[in-house]
Amino acid sequence: MNDIIIKLGECVEFGKISLASPYPPAMKGQPGADELTREALESGLSPQSVLNDALIPAMNRVGNKFTEGKIFVPQMLLSAKAMNSAMKHLKPYFQNGEIKRKGVFVIGTVMGDLHDIGKNLTGMMVEGSGWEVIDLGTDVPAEKYIQALDEHPGAVCGMSALLTTTMSNMQPMIASIRAKYPDTKVVVGGAPLNADFAQSIGADAYARDPQDNINWLELIVACNSASCAYRNIRRKNQ
């Protein structure tokens, strides 16, 4: 594998944002994700390769470390910021279609709730895994989700709540979304939630952390691909 790709993945994994950033100490004075992404593109590496071979594997490693308790939120945030510094160089290639997204993920903190750290972290991690993320912010009513689905048909929705008083808003919001878009997939997360609650309100999944969310989204991609393959086989046999 190209040395730049390896170094870029390490920068994202360990949170080395740029040449000027002092963290981690062992990488002080070295180029970070910002400079290495620019160098990779200028050297002729494809934007898709930068995403698939460096950024996505690095963010997967970060997510797995967090799930296993080997790193914590501050380290995850630094890795997400390093990833974002790389992604800004890839934005034009997403816009012109040279890099293909896995799908669109619409995320927000539910109506009545202003907490956003978990939502922001999840959004950054999901974007780093190859999805287009539409962040609706905090205190989001169902109408904003529906508007986003109007603009991005087939998008997957994510809802976050950190309070027991606001998690109760999820069920009517999901019902409102499904009244117009019955096939919409919805994942919920937040400290007071659990899988039983998610099932009881009609959500498709509960994510206990950002990597759990990403793993579920990957299942959707795999299922969609399998469905497409099945449809193609049927066409050939008809």
JSON list of C-alpha atoms in Angstrom, two decimals:
[
{"chain": "A", "resi": 1, "resn": "MET", "atom": "CA", "xyz": [0.00, 0.00, 0.00]},
{"chain": "A", "resi": 2, "resn": "ASN", "atom": "CA", "xyz": [1.18, 3.54, -0.76]},
{"chain": "A", "resi": 3, "resn": "ASP", "atom": "CA", "xyz": [3.19, 5.06, 2.11]},
{"chain": "A", "resi": 4, "resn": "ILE", "atom": "CA", "xyz": [1.08, 8.22, 2.04]},
{"chain": "A", "resi": 5, "resn": "ILE", "atom": "CA", "xyz": [-2.08, 6.18, 2.50]},
{"chain": "A", "resi": 6, "resn": "ILE", "atom": "CA", "xyz": [-0.55, 4.36, 5.48]},
{"chain": "A", "resi": 7, "resn": "LYS", "atom": "CA", "xyz": [0.65, 7.59, 7.10]},
{"chain": "A", "resi": 8, "resn": "LEU", "atom": "CA", "xyz": [-2.70, 9.30, 6.47]},
{"chain": "A", "resi": 9, "resn": "GLY", "atom": "CA", "xyz": [-4.54, 6.42, 8.12]},
{"chain": "A", "resi": 10, "resn": "GLU", "atom": "CA", "xyz": [-2.26, 6.67, 11.14]},
{"chain": "A", "resi": 11, "resn": "CYS", "atom": "CA", "xyz": [-2.87, 10.42, 11.42]},
{"chain": "A", "resi": 12, "resn": "VAL", "atom": "CA", "xyz": [-6.62, 9.89, 11.47]},
{"chain": "A", "resi": 13, "resn": "GLU", "atom": "CA", "xyz": [-6.40, 6.95, 13.86]},
{"chain": "A", "resi": 14, "resn": "PHE", "atom": "CA", "xyz": [-4.24, 8.82, 16.38]},
{"chain": "A", "resi": 15, "resn": "GLY", "atom": "CA", "xyz": [-5.75, 12.29, 15.92]},
{"chain": "A", "resi": 16, "resn": "LYS", "atom": "CA", "xyz": [-2.93, 14.12, 14.13]},
{"chain": "A", "resi": 17, "resn": "ILE", "atom": "CA", "xyz": [-4.89, 16.93, 12.49]},
{"chain": "A", "resi": 18, "resn": "SER", "atom": "CA", "xyz": [-2.17, 19.03, 10.85]},
{"chain": "A", "resi": 19, "resn": "LEU", "atom": "CA", "xyz": [1.52, 19.91, 10.98]},
{"chain": "A", "resi": 20, "resn": "ALA", "atom": "CA", "xyz": [0.79, 22.61, 13.57]},
{"chain": "A", "resi": 21, "resn": "SER", "atom": "CA", "xyz": [-1.17, 20.36, 15.94]},
{"chain": "A", "resi": 22, "resn": "PRO", "atom": "CA", "xyz": [0.84, 19.20, 18.99]},
{"chain": "A", "resi": 23, "resn": "TYR", "atom": "CA", "xyz": [-1.13, 16.00, 19.52]},
{"chain": "A", "resi": 24, "resn": "PRO", "atom": "CA", "xyz": [-0.16, 13.22, 19.70]},
{"chain": "A", "resi": 25, "resn": "PRO", "atom": "CA", "xyz": [3.26, 14.11, 21.17]},
{"chain": "A", "resi": 26, "resn": "ALA", "atom": "CA", "xyz": [4.97, 11.25, 19.32]},
{"chain": "A", "resi": 27, "resn": "MET", "atom": "CA", "xyz": [3.90, 12.81, 16.00]},
{"chain": "A", "resi": 28, "resn": "LYS", "atom": "CA", "xyz": [4.75, 16.43, 16.87]},
{"chain": "A", "resi": 29, "resn": "GLY", "atom": "CA", "xyz": [6.37, 18.29, 13.96]},
{"chain": "A", "resi": 30, "resn": "GLN", "atom": "CA", "xyz": [5.12, 15.75, 11.41]},
{"chain": "A", "resi": 31, "resn": "PRO", "atom": "CA", "xyz": [2.53, 16.47, 8.69]},
{"chain": "A", "resi": 32, "resn": "GLY", "atom": "CA", "xyz": [-1.02, 15.64, 9.66]},
{"chain": "A", "resi": 33, "resn": "ALA", "atom": "CA", "xyz": [-4.15, 14.48, 7.90]},
{"chain": "A", "resi": 34, "resn": "ASP", "atom": "CA", "xyz": [-4.59, 17.90, 6.28]},
{"chain": "A", "resi": 35, "resn": "GLU", "atom": "CA", "xyz": [-1.20, 17.98, 4.55]},
{"chain": "A", "resi": 36, "resn": "LEU", "atom": "CA", "xyz": [-1.08, 14.26, 3.72]},
{"chain": "A", "resi": 37, "resn": "THR", "atom": "CA", "xyz": [-4.48, 14.28, 2.02]},
{"chain": "A", "resi": 38, "resn": "ARG", "atom": "CA", "xyz": [-3.42, 17.17, -0.17]},
{"chain": "A", "resi": 39, "resn": "GLU", "atom": "CA", "xyz": [-0.13, 15.38, -0.92]},
{"chain": "A", "resi": 40, "resn": "ALA", "atom": "CA", "xyz": [-1.95, 12.15, -1.78]},
{"chain": "A", "resi": 41, "resn": "LEU", "atom": "CA", "xyz": [-4.22, 13.88, -4.27]},
{"chain": "A", "resi": 42, "resn": "GLU", "atom": "CA", "xyz": [-1.38, 15.89, -5.80]},
{"chain": "A", "resi": 43, "resn": "SER", "atom": "CA", "xyz": [0.66, 12.71, -6.25]},
{"chain": "A", "resi": 44, "resn": "GLY", "atom": "CA", "xyz": [-2.09, 11.22, -8.40]},
{"chain": "A", "resi": 45, "resn": "LEU", "atom": "CA", "xyz": [-3.89, 8.96, -5.93]},
{"chain": "A", "resi": 46, "resn": "SER", "atom": "CA", "xyz": [-7.60, 8.83, -6.62]},
{"chain": "A", "resi": 47, "resn": "PRO", "atom": "CA", "xyz": [-9.97, 10.53, -4.17]},
{"chain": "A", "resi": 48, "resn": "GLN", "atom": "CA", "xyz": [-11.90, 7.25, -3.87]},
{"chain": "A", "resi": 49, "resn": "SER", "atom": "CA", "xyz": [-8.69, 5.47, -2.83]},
{"chain": "A", "resi": 50, "resn": "VAL", "atom": "CA", "xyz": [-7.93, 8.11, -0.22]},
{"chain": "A", "resi": 51, "resn": "LEU", "atom": "CA", "xyz": [-11.40, 7.58, 1.25]},
{"chain": "A", "resi": 52, "resn": "ASN", "atom": "CA", "xyz": [-11.60, 3.78, 0.96]},
{"chain": "A", "resi": 53, "resn": "ASP", "atom": "CA", "xyz": [-7.99, 2.85, 1.74]},
{"chain": "A", "resi": 54, "resn": "ALA", "atom": "CA", "xyz": [-7.08, 5.45, 4.38]},
{"chain": "A", "resi": 55, "resn": "LEU", "atom": "CA", "xyz": [-9.97, 7.32, 6.00]},
{"chain": "A", "resi": 56, "resn": "ILE", "atom": "CA", "xyz": [-12.63, 4.63, 6.30]},
{"chain": "A", "resi": 57, "resn": "PRO", "atom": "CA", "xyz": [-10.33, 1.90, 7.69]},
{"chain": "A", "resi": 58, "resn": "ALA", "atom": "CA", "xyz": [-8.81, 4.40, 10.15]},
{"chain": "A", "resi": 59, "resn": "MET", "atom": "CA", "xyz": [-12.20, 5.51, 11.44]},
{"chain": "A", "resi": 60, "resn": "ASN", "atom": "CA", "xyz": [-13.27, 1.87, 11.76]},
{"chain": "A", "resi": 61, "resn": "ARG", "atom": "CA", "xyz": [-10.22, 1.21, 13.92]},
{"chain": "A", "resi": 62, "resn": "VAL", "atom": "CA", "xyz": [-11.07, 4.25, 16.05]},
{"chain": "A", "resi": 63, "resn": "GLY", "atom": "CA", "xyz": [-14.66, 3.12, 16.46]},
{"chain": "A", "resi": 64, "resn": "ASN", "atom": "CA", "xyz": [-13.63, -0.39, 17.45]},
{"chain": "A", "resi": 65, "resn": "LYS", "atom": "CA", "xyz": [-11.13, 0.93, 20.01]},
{"chain": "A", "resi": 66, "resn": "PHE", "atom": "CA", "xyz": [-13.86, 3.08, 21.55]},
{"chain": "A", "resi": 67, "resn": "THR", "atom": "CA", "xyz": [-16.28, 0.15, 21.71]},
{"chain": "A", "resi": 68, "resn": "GLU", "atom": "CA", "xyz": [-13.59, -1.97, 23.38]},
{"chain": "A", "resi": 69, "resn": "GLY", "atom": "CA", "xyz": [-12.85, 0.78, 25.94]},
{"chain": "A", "resi": 70, "resn": "LYS", "atom": "CA", "xyz": [-9.30, 1.34, 24.69]},
{"chain": "A", "resi": 71, "resn": "ILE", "atom": "CA", "xyz": [-9.90, 5.03, 23.93]},
{"chain": "A", "resi": 72, "resn": "PHE", "atom": "CA", "xyz": [-12.43, 7.59, 25.12]},
{"chain": "A", "resi": 73, "resn": "VAL", "atom": "CA", "xyz": [-14.44, 10.52, 23.78]},
{"chain": "A", "resi": 74, "resn": "PRO", "atom": "CA", "xyz": [-11.56, 13.07, 23.71]},
{"chain": "A", "resi": 75, "resn": "GLN", "atom": "CA", "xyz": [-9.43, 10.76, 21.55]},
{"chain": "A", "resi": 76, "resn": "MET", "atom": "CA", "xyz": [-12.40, 10.02, 19.31]},
{"chain": "A", "resi": 77, "resn": "LEU", "atom": "CA", "xyz": [-13.04, 13.73, 18.83]},
{"chain": "A", "resi": 78, "resn": "LEU", "atom": "CA", "xyz": [-9.42, 14.33, 17.82]},
{"chain": "A", "resi": 79, "resn": "SER", "atom": "CA", "xyz": [-9.61, 11.48, 15.31]},
{"chain": "A", "resi": 80, "resn": "ALA", "atom": "CA", "xyz": [-12.88, 12.87, 13.95]},
{"chain": "A", "resi": 81, "resn": "LYS", "atom": "CA", "xyz": [-11.29, 16.32, 13.59]},
{"chain": "A", "resi": 82, "resn": "ALA", "atom": "CA", "xyz": [-8.33, 14.80, 11.77]},
{"chain": "A", "resi": 83, "resn": "MET", "atom": "CA", "xyz": [-10.75, 13.00, 9.47]},
{"chain": "A", "resi": 84, "resn": "ASN", "atom": "CA", "xyz": [-12.62, 16.26, 8.85]},
{"chain": "A", "resi": 85, "resn": "SER", "atom": "CA", "xyz": [-9.38, 18.02, 7.94]},
{"chain": "A", "resi": 86, "resn": "ALA", "atom": "CA", "xyz": [-8.85, 15.34, 5.31]},
{"chain": "A", "resi": 87, "resn": "MET", "atom": "CA", "xyz": [-12.46, 15.38, 4.11]},
{"chain": "A", "resi": 88, "resn": "LYS", "atom": "CA", "xyz": [-12.37, 19.07, 3.23]},
{"chain": "A", "resi": 89, "resn": "HIS", "atom": "CA", "xyz": [-9.96, 18.19, 0.42]},
{"chain": "A", "resi": 90, "resn": "LEU", "atom": "CA", "xyz": [-12.39, 15.52, -0.83]},
{"chain": "A", "resi": 91, "resn": "LYS", "atom": "CA", "xyz": [-15.55, 17.67, -0.79]},
{"chain": "A", "resi": 92, "resn": "PRO", "atom": "CA", "xyz": [-15.21, 18.81, -4.44]},
{"chain": "A", "resi": 93, "resn": "TYR", "atom": "CA", "xyz": [-14.97, 15.18, -5.57]},
{"chain": "A", "resi": 94, "resn": "PHE", "atom": "CA", "xyz": [-18.17, 14.29, -3.73]},
{"chain": "A", "resi": 95, "resn": "GLN", "atom": "CA", "xyz": [-19.92, 17.23, -5.37]},
{"chain": "A", "resi": 96, "resn": "ASN", "atom": "CA", "xyz": [-18.86, 16.30, -8.91]},
{"chain": "A", "resi": 97, "resn": "GLY", "atom": "CA", "xyz": [-19.68, 12.63, -8.40]},
{"chain": "A", "resi": 98, "resn": "GLU", "atom": "CA", "xyz": [-16.13, 11.29, -8.65]},
{"chain": "A", "resi": 99, "resn": "ILE", "atom": "CA", "xyz": [-16.47, 9.79, -5.15]},
{"chain": "A", "resi": 100, "resn": "LYS", "atom": "CA", "xyz": [-19.57, 7.71, -4.55]},
{"chain": "A", "resi": 101, "resn": "ARG", "atom": "CA", "xyz": [-21.32, 7.91, -1.20]},
{"chain": "A", "resi": 102, "resn": "LYS", "atom": "CA", "xyz": [-22.82, 4.85, 0.48]},
{"chain": "A", "resi": 103, "resn": "GLY", "atom": "CA", "xyz": [-26.01, 6.76, 1.17]},
{"chain": "A", "resi": 104, "resn": "VAL", "atom": "CA", "xyz": [-27.46, 9.75, 3.02]},
{"chain": "A", "resi": 105, "resn": "PHE", "atom": "CA", "xyz": [-27.77, 9.81, 6.81]},
{"chain": "A", "resi": 106, "resn": "VAL", "atom": "CA", "xyz": [-29.98, 12.48, 8.38]},
{"chain": "A", "resi": 107, "resn": "ILE", "atom": "CA", "xyz": [-29.19, 13.05, 12.05]},
{"chain": "A", "resi": 108, "resn": "GLY", "atom": "CA", "xyz": [-30.51, 15.34, 14.78]},
{"chain": "A", "resi": 109, "resn": "THR", "atom": "CA", "xyz": [-31.20, 15.69, 18.48]},
{"chain": "A", "resi": 110, "resn": "VAL", "atom": "CA", "xyz": [-34.92, 15.33, 19.04]},
{"chain": "A", "resi": 111, "resn": "MET", "atom": "CA", "xyz": [-37.37, 18.10, 19.80]},
{"chain": "A", "resi": 112, "resn": "GLY", "atom": "CA", "xyz": [-36.90, 19.60, 23.27]},
{"chain": "A", "resi": 113, "resn": "ASP", "atom": "CA", "xyz": [-33.31, 18.39, 23.66]},
{"chain": "A", "resi": 114, "resn": "LEU", "atom": "CA", "xyz": [-30.28, 20.67, 23.16]},
{"chain": "A", "resi": 115, "resn": "HIS", "atom": "CA", "xyz": [-27.48, 18.15, 23.77]},
{"chain": "A", "resi": 116, "resn": "ASP", "atom": "CA", "xyz": [-25.26, 17.63, 20.75]},
{"chain": "A", "resi": 117, "resn": "ILE", "atom": "CA", "xyz": [-21.89, 16.08, 21.66]},
{"chain": "A", "resi": 118, "resn": "GLY", "atom": "CA", "xyz": [-22.99, 12.51, 20.97]},
{"chain": "A", "resi": 119, "resn": "LYS", "atom": "CA", "xyz": [-24.85, 13.56, 17.83]},
{"chain": "A", "resi": 120, "resn": "ASN", "atom": "CA", "xyz": [-21.88, 15.52, 16.51]},
{"chain": "A", "resi": 121, "resn": "LEU", "atom": "CA", "xyz": [-19.47, 12.69, 17.17]},
{"chain": "A", "resi": 122, "resn": "THR", "atom": "CA", "xyz": [-21.75, 10.16, 15.50]},
{"chain": "A", "resi": 123, "resn": "GLY", "atom": "CA", "xyz": [-22.20, 12.44, 12.49]},
{"chain": "A", "resi": 124, "resn": "MET", "atom": "CA", "xyz": [-18.46, 12.87, 12.03]},
{"chain": "A", "resi": 125, "resn": "MET", "atom": "CA", "xyz": [-17.83, 9.14, 12.40]},
{"chain": "A", "resi": 126, "resn": "VAL", "atom": "CA", "xyz": [-20.58, 8.23, 9.95]},
{"chain": "A", "resi": 127, "resn": "GLU", "atom": "CA", "xyz": [-19.29, 10.75, 7.42]},
{"chain": "A", "resi": 128, "resn": "GLY", "atom": "CA", "xyz": [-15.83, 9.28, 7.79]},
{"chain": "A", "resi": 129, "resn": "SER", "atom": "CA", "xyz": [-17.27, 5.86, 6.97]},
{"chain": "A", "resi": 130, "resn": "GLY", "atom": "CA", "xyz": [-18.40, 7.08, 3.56]},
{"chain": "A", "resi": 131, "resn": "TRP", "atom": "CA", "xyz": [-21.91, 8.48, 4.04]},
{"chain": "A", "resi": 132, "resn": "GLU", "atom": "CA", "xyz": [-23.24, 11.94, 3.27]},
{"chain": "A", "resi": 133, "resn": "VAL", "atom": "CA", "xyz": [-24.42, 13.37, 6.59]},
{"chain": "A", "resi": 134, "resn": "ILE", "atom": "CA", "xyz": [-27.21, 15.93, 6.89]},
{"chain": "A", "resi": 135, "resn": "ASP", "atom": "CA", "xyz": [-27.00, 17.36, 10.42]},
{"chain": "A", "resi": 136, "resn": "LEU", "atom": "CA", "xyz": [-30.28, 18.99, 11.43]},
{"chain": "A", "resi": 137, "resn": "GLY", "atom": "CA", "xyz": [-28.89, 20.25, 14.75]},
{"chain": "A", "resi": 138, "resn": "THR", "atom": "CA", "xyz": [-30.70, 20.17, 18.08]},
{"chain": "A", "resi": 139, "resn": "ASP", "atom": "CA", "xyz": [-34.34, 20.55, 19.16]},
{"chain": "A", "resi": 140, "resn": "VAL", "atom": "CA", "xyz": [-35.41, 19.01, 15.85]},
{"chain": "A", "resi": 141, "resn": "PRO", "atom": "CA", "xyz": [-39.13, 18.45, 15.15]},
{"chain": "A", "resi": 142, "resn": "ALA", "atom": "CA", "xyz": [-40.42, 15.73, 12.83]},
{"chain": "A", "resi": 143, "resn": "GLU", "atom": "CA", "xyz": [-41.12, 18.33, 10.15]},
{"chain": "A", "resi": 144, "resn": "LYS", "atom": "CA", "xyz": [-37.40, 18.98, 9.67]},
{"chain": "A", "resi": 145, "resn": "TYR", "atom": "CA", "xyz": [-36.75, 15.27, 9.16]},
{"chain": "A", "resi": 146, "resn": "ILE", "atom": "CA", "xyz": [-39.58, 15.11, 6.63]},
{"chain": "A", "resi": 147, "resn": "GLN", "atom": "CA", "xyz": [-38.19, 18.13, 4.78]},
{"chain": "A", "resi": 148, "resn": "ALA", "atom": "CA", "xyz": [-34.77, 16.46, 4.65]},
{"chain": "A", "resi": 149, "resn": "LEU", "atom": "CA", "xyz": [-36.36, 13.29, 3.28]},
{"chain": "A", "resi": 150, "resn": "ASP", "atom": "CA", "xyz": [-38.17, 15.38, 0.67]},
{"chain": "A", "resi": 151, "resn": "GLU", "atom": "CA", "xyz": [-34.76, 16.61, -0.47]},
{"chain": "A", "resi": 152, "resn": "HIS", "atom": "CA", "xyz": [-32.95, 13.27, -0.04]},
{"chain": "A", "resi": 153, "resn": "PRO", "atom": "CA", "xyz": [-35.31, 10.40, -0.90]},
{"chain": "A", "resi": 154, "resn": "GLY", "atom": "CA", "xyz": [-34.30, 7.10, 0.65]},
{"chain": "A", "resi": 155, "resn": "ALA", "atom": "CA", "xyz": [-32.14, 8.68, 3.36]},
{"chain": "A", "resi": 156, "resn": "VAL", "atom": "CA", "xyz": [-31.68, 6.90, 6.69]},
{"chain": "A", "resi": 157, "resn": "CYS", "atom": "CA", "xyz": [-32.64, 8.84, 9.84]},
{"chain": "A", "resi": 158, "resn": "GLY", "atom": "CA", "xyz": [-30.81, 8.96, 13.15]},
{"chain": "A", "resi": 159, "resn": "MET", "atom": "CA", "xyz": [-32.30, 10.44, 16.34]},
{"chain": "A", "resi": 160, "resn": "SER", "atom": "CA", "xyz": [-30.46, 11.29, 19.54]},
{"chain": "A", "resi": 161, "resn": "ALA", "atom": "CA", "xyz": [-31.79, 12.08, 23.03]},
{"chain": "A", "resi": 162, "resn": "LEU", "atom": "CA", "xyz": [-29.92, 12.53, 26.29]},
{"chain": "A", "resi": 163, "resn": "LEU", "atom": "CA", "xyz": [-32.88, 13.15, 28.60]},
{"chain": "A", "resi": 164, "resn": "THR", "atom": "CA", "xyz": [-35.63, 10.83, 29.78]},
{"chain": "A", "resi": 165, "resn": "THR", "atom": "CA", "xyz": [-38.05, 13.72, 29.27]},
{"chain": "A", "resi": 166, "resn": "THR", "atom": "CA", "xyz": [-37.16, 14.09, 25.58]},
{"chain": "A", "resi": 167, "resn": "MET", "atom": "CA", "xyz": [-36.72, 10.44, 24.58]},
{"chain": "A", "resi": 168, "resn": "SER", "atom": "CA", "xyz": [-40.52, 10.18, 24.76]},
{"chain": "A", "resi": 169, "resn": "ASN", "atom": "CA", "xyz": [-40.69, 12.55, 21.78]},
{"chain": "A", "resi": 170, "resn": "MET", "atom": "CA", "xyz": [-39.12, 9.93, 19.52]},
{"chain": "A", "resi": 171, "resn": "GLN", "atom": "CA", "xyz": [-42.19, 7.73, 19.06]},
{"chain": "A", "resi": 172, "resn": "PRO", "atom": "CA", "xyz": [-44.53, 10.44, 17.69]},
{"chain": "A", "resi": 173, "resn": "MET", "atom": "CA", "xyz": [-41.70, 11.78, 15.53]},
{"chain": "A", "resi": 174, "resn": "ILE", "atom": "CA", "xyz": [-41.10, 8.37, 13.99]},
{"chain": "A", "resi": 175, "resn": "ALA", "atom": "CA", "xyz": [-44.83, 7.96, 13.43]},
{"chain": "A", "resi": 176, "resn": "SER", "atom": "CA", "xyz": [-44.99, 11.33, 11.65]},
{"chain": "A", "resi": 177, "resn": "ILE", "atom": "CA", "xyz": [-42.05, 10.45, 9.42]},
{"chain": "A", "resi": 178, "resn": "ARG", "atom": "CA", "xyz": [-43.48, 7.03, 8.54]},
{"chain": "A", "resi": 179, "resn": "ALA", "atom": "CA", "xyz": [-46.90, 8.54, 7.77]},
{"chain": "A", "resi": 180, "resn": "LYS", "atom": "CA", "xyz": [-45.31, 10.15, 4.70]},
{"chain": "A", "resi": 181, "resn": "TYR", "atom": "CA", "xyz": [-42.31, 7.86, 4.16]},
{"chain": "A", "resi": 182, "resn": "PRO", "atom": "CA", "xyz": [-43.30, 4.43, 5.51]},
{"chain": "A", "resi": 183, "resn": "ASP", "atom": "CA", "xyz": [-40.12, 2.68, 4.38]},
{"chain": "A", "resi": 184, "resn": "THR", "atom": "CA", "xyz": [-37.73, 5.06, 6.15]},
{"chain": "A", "resi": 185, "resn": "LYS", "atom": "CA", "xyz": [-35.13, 3.35, 8.32]},
{"chain": "A", "resi": 186, "resn": "VAL", "atom": "CA", "xyz": [-34.63, 4.98, 11.75]},
{"chain": "A", "resi": 187, "resn": "VAL", "atom": "CA", "xyz": [-31.88, 4.38, 14.31]},
{"chain": "A", "resi": 188, "resn": "VAL", "atom": "CA", "xyz": [-31.99, 5.94, 17.78]},
{"chain": "A", "resi": 189, "resn": "GLY", "atom": "CA", "xyz": [-29.31, 6.52, 20.39]},
{"chain": "A", "resi": 190, "resn": "GLY", "atom": "CA", "xyz": [-28.50, 8.32, 23.62]},
{"chain": "A", "resi": 191, "resn": "ALA", "atom": "CA", "xyz": [-27.60, 7.61, 27.22]},
{"chain": "A", "resi": 192, "resn": "PRO", "atom": "CA", "xyz": [-31.08, 6.78, 28.59]},
{"chain": "A", "resi": 193, "resn": "LEU", "atom": "CA", "xyz": [-32.08, 4.54, 25.67]},
{"chain": "A", "resi": 194, "resn": "ASN", "atom": "CA", "xyz": [-31.76, 0.80, 25.12]},
{"chain": "A", "resi": 195, "resn": "ALA", "atom": "CA", "xyz": [-32.70, -1.77, 22.49]},
{"chain": "A", "resi": 196, "resn": "ASP", "atom": "CA", "xyz": [-36.05, -2.61, 24.14]},
{"chain": "A", "resi": 197, "resn": "PHE", "atom": "CA", "xyz": [-37.07, 1.04, 24.11]},
{"chain": "A", "resi": 198, "resn": "ALA", "atom": "CA", "xyz": [-36.04, 1.39, 20.46]},
{"chain": "A", "resi": 199, "resn": "GLN", "atom": "CA", "xyz": [-38.19, -1.58, 19.52]},
{"chain": "A", "resi": 200, "resn": "SER", "atom": "CA", "xyz": [-41.15, -0.28, 21.52]},
{"chain": "A", "resi": 201, "resn": "ILE", "atom": "CA", "xyz": [-41.23, 3.05, 19.66]},
{"chain": "A", "resi": 202, "resn": "GLY", "atom": "CA", "xyz": [-40.93, 1.54, 16.20]},
{"chain": "A", "resi": 203, "resn": "ALA", "atom": "CA", "xyz": [-37.28, 2.34, 15.53]},
{"chain": "A", "resi": 204, "resn": "ASP", "atom": "CA", "xyz": [-35.36, -0.09, 13.33]},
{"chain": "A", "resi": 205, "resn": "ALA", "atom": "CA", "xyz": [-32.28, -0.13, 15.54]},
{"chain": "A", "resi": 206, "resn": "TYR", "atom": "CA", "xyz": [-30.62, 1.15, 18.70]},
{"chain": "A", "resi": 207, "resn": "ALA", "atom": "CA", "xyz": [-26.99, 2.28, 18.56]},
{"chain": "A", "resi": 208, "resn": "ARG", "atom": "CA", "xyz": [-25.13, 2.33, 21.85]},
{"chain": "A", "resi": 209, "resn": "ASP", "atom": "CA", "xyz": [-22.18, 4.24, 20.32]},
{"chain": "A", "resi": 210, "resn": "PRO", "atom": "CA", "xyz": [-21.05, 5.69, 16.95]},
{"chain": "A", "resi": 211, "resn": "GLN", "atom": "CA", "xyz": [-19.40, 2.45, 15.80]},
{"chain": "A", "resi": 212, "resn": "ASP", "atom": "CA", "xyz": [-22.58, 0.52, 16.57]},
{"chain": "A", "resi": 213, "resn": "ASN", "atom": "CA", "xyz": [-24.41, 3.01, 14.35]},
{"chain": "A", "resi": 214, "resn": "ILE", "atom": "CA", "xyz": [-21.89, 2.55, 11.55]},
{"chain": "A", "resi": 215, "resn": "ASN", "atom": "CA", "xyz": [-22.10, -1.24, 11.78]},
{"chain": "A", "resi": 216, "resn": "TRP", "atom": "CA", "xyz": [-25.88, -1.06, 11.40]},
{"chain": "A", "resi": 217, "resn": "LEU", "atom": "CA", "xyz": [-25.59, 1.25, 8.40]},
{"chain": "A", "resi": 218, "resn": "GLU", "atom": "CA", "xyz": [-23.15, -1.21, 6.81]},
{"chain": "A", "resi": 219, "resn": "LEU", "atom": "CA", "xyz": [-25.80, -3.91, 7.17]},
{"chain": "A", "resi": 220, "resn": "ILE", "atom": "CA", "xyz": [-28.23, -1.71, 5.25]},
{"chain": "A", "resi": 221, "resn": "VAL", "atom": "CA", "xyz": [-25.67, -1.25, 2.46]},
{"chain": "A", "resi": 222, "resn": "ALA", "atom": "CA", "xyz": [-25.03, -5.00, 2.36]},
{"chain": "A", "resi": 223, "resn": "CYS", "atom": "CA", "xyz": [-28.77, -5.79, 2.28]},
{"chain": "A", "resi": 224, "resn": "ASN", "atom": "CA", "xyz": [-29.38, -3.27, -0.48]},
{"chain": "A", "resi": 225, "resn": "SER", "atom": "CA", "xyz": [-26.53, -4.74, -2.52]},
{"chain": "A", "resi": 226, "resn": "ALA", "atom": "CA", "xyz": [-27.87, -8.25, -1.98]},
{"chain": "A", "resi": 227, "resn": "SER", "atom": "CA", "xyz": [-31.34, -7.13, -3.07]},
{"chain": "A", "resi": 228, "resn": "CYS", "atom": "CA", "xyz": [-29.90, -5.56, -6.21]},
{"chain": "A", "resi": 229, "resn": "ALA", "atom": "CA", "xyz": [-27.98, -8.75, -7.00]},
{"chain": "A", "resi": 230, "resn": "TYR", "atom": "CA", "xyz": [-31.12, -10.81, -6.47]},
{"chain": "A", "resi": 231, "resn": "ARG", "atom": "CA", "xyz": [-33.12, -8.56, -8.78]},
{"chain": "A", "resi": 232, "resn": "ASN", "atom": "CA", "xyz": [-30.44, -8.79, -11.46]},
{"chain": "A", "resi": 233, "resn": "ILE", "atom": "CA", "xyz": [-30.43, -12.60, -11.23]},
{"chain": "A", "resi": 234, "resn": "ARG", "atom": "CA", "xyz": [-34.20, -12.67, -11.58]},
{"chain": "A", "resi": 235, "resn": "ARG", "atom": "CA", "xyz": [-34.05, -10.45, -14.68]},
{"chain": "A", "resi": 236, "resn": "LYS", "atom": "CA", "xyz": [-31.49, -12.77, -16.32]},
{"chain": "A", "resi": 237, "resn": "ASN", "atom": "CA", "xyz": [-33.64, -15.83, -15.57]},
{"chain": "A", "resi": 238, "resn": "GLN", "atom": "CA", "xyz": [-36.87, -14.32, -16.88]}
]
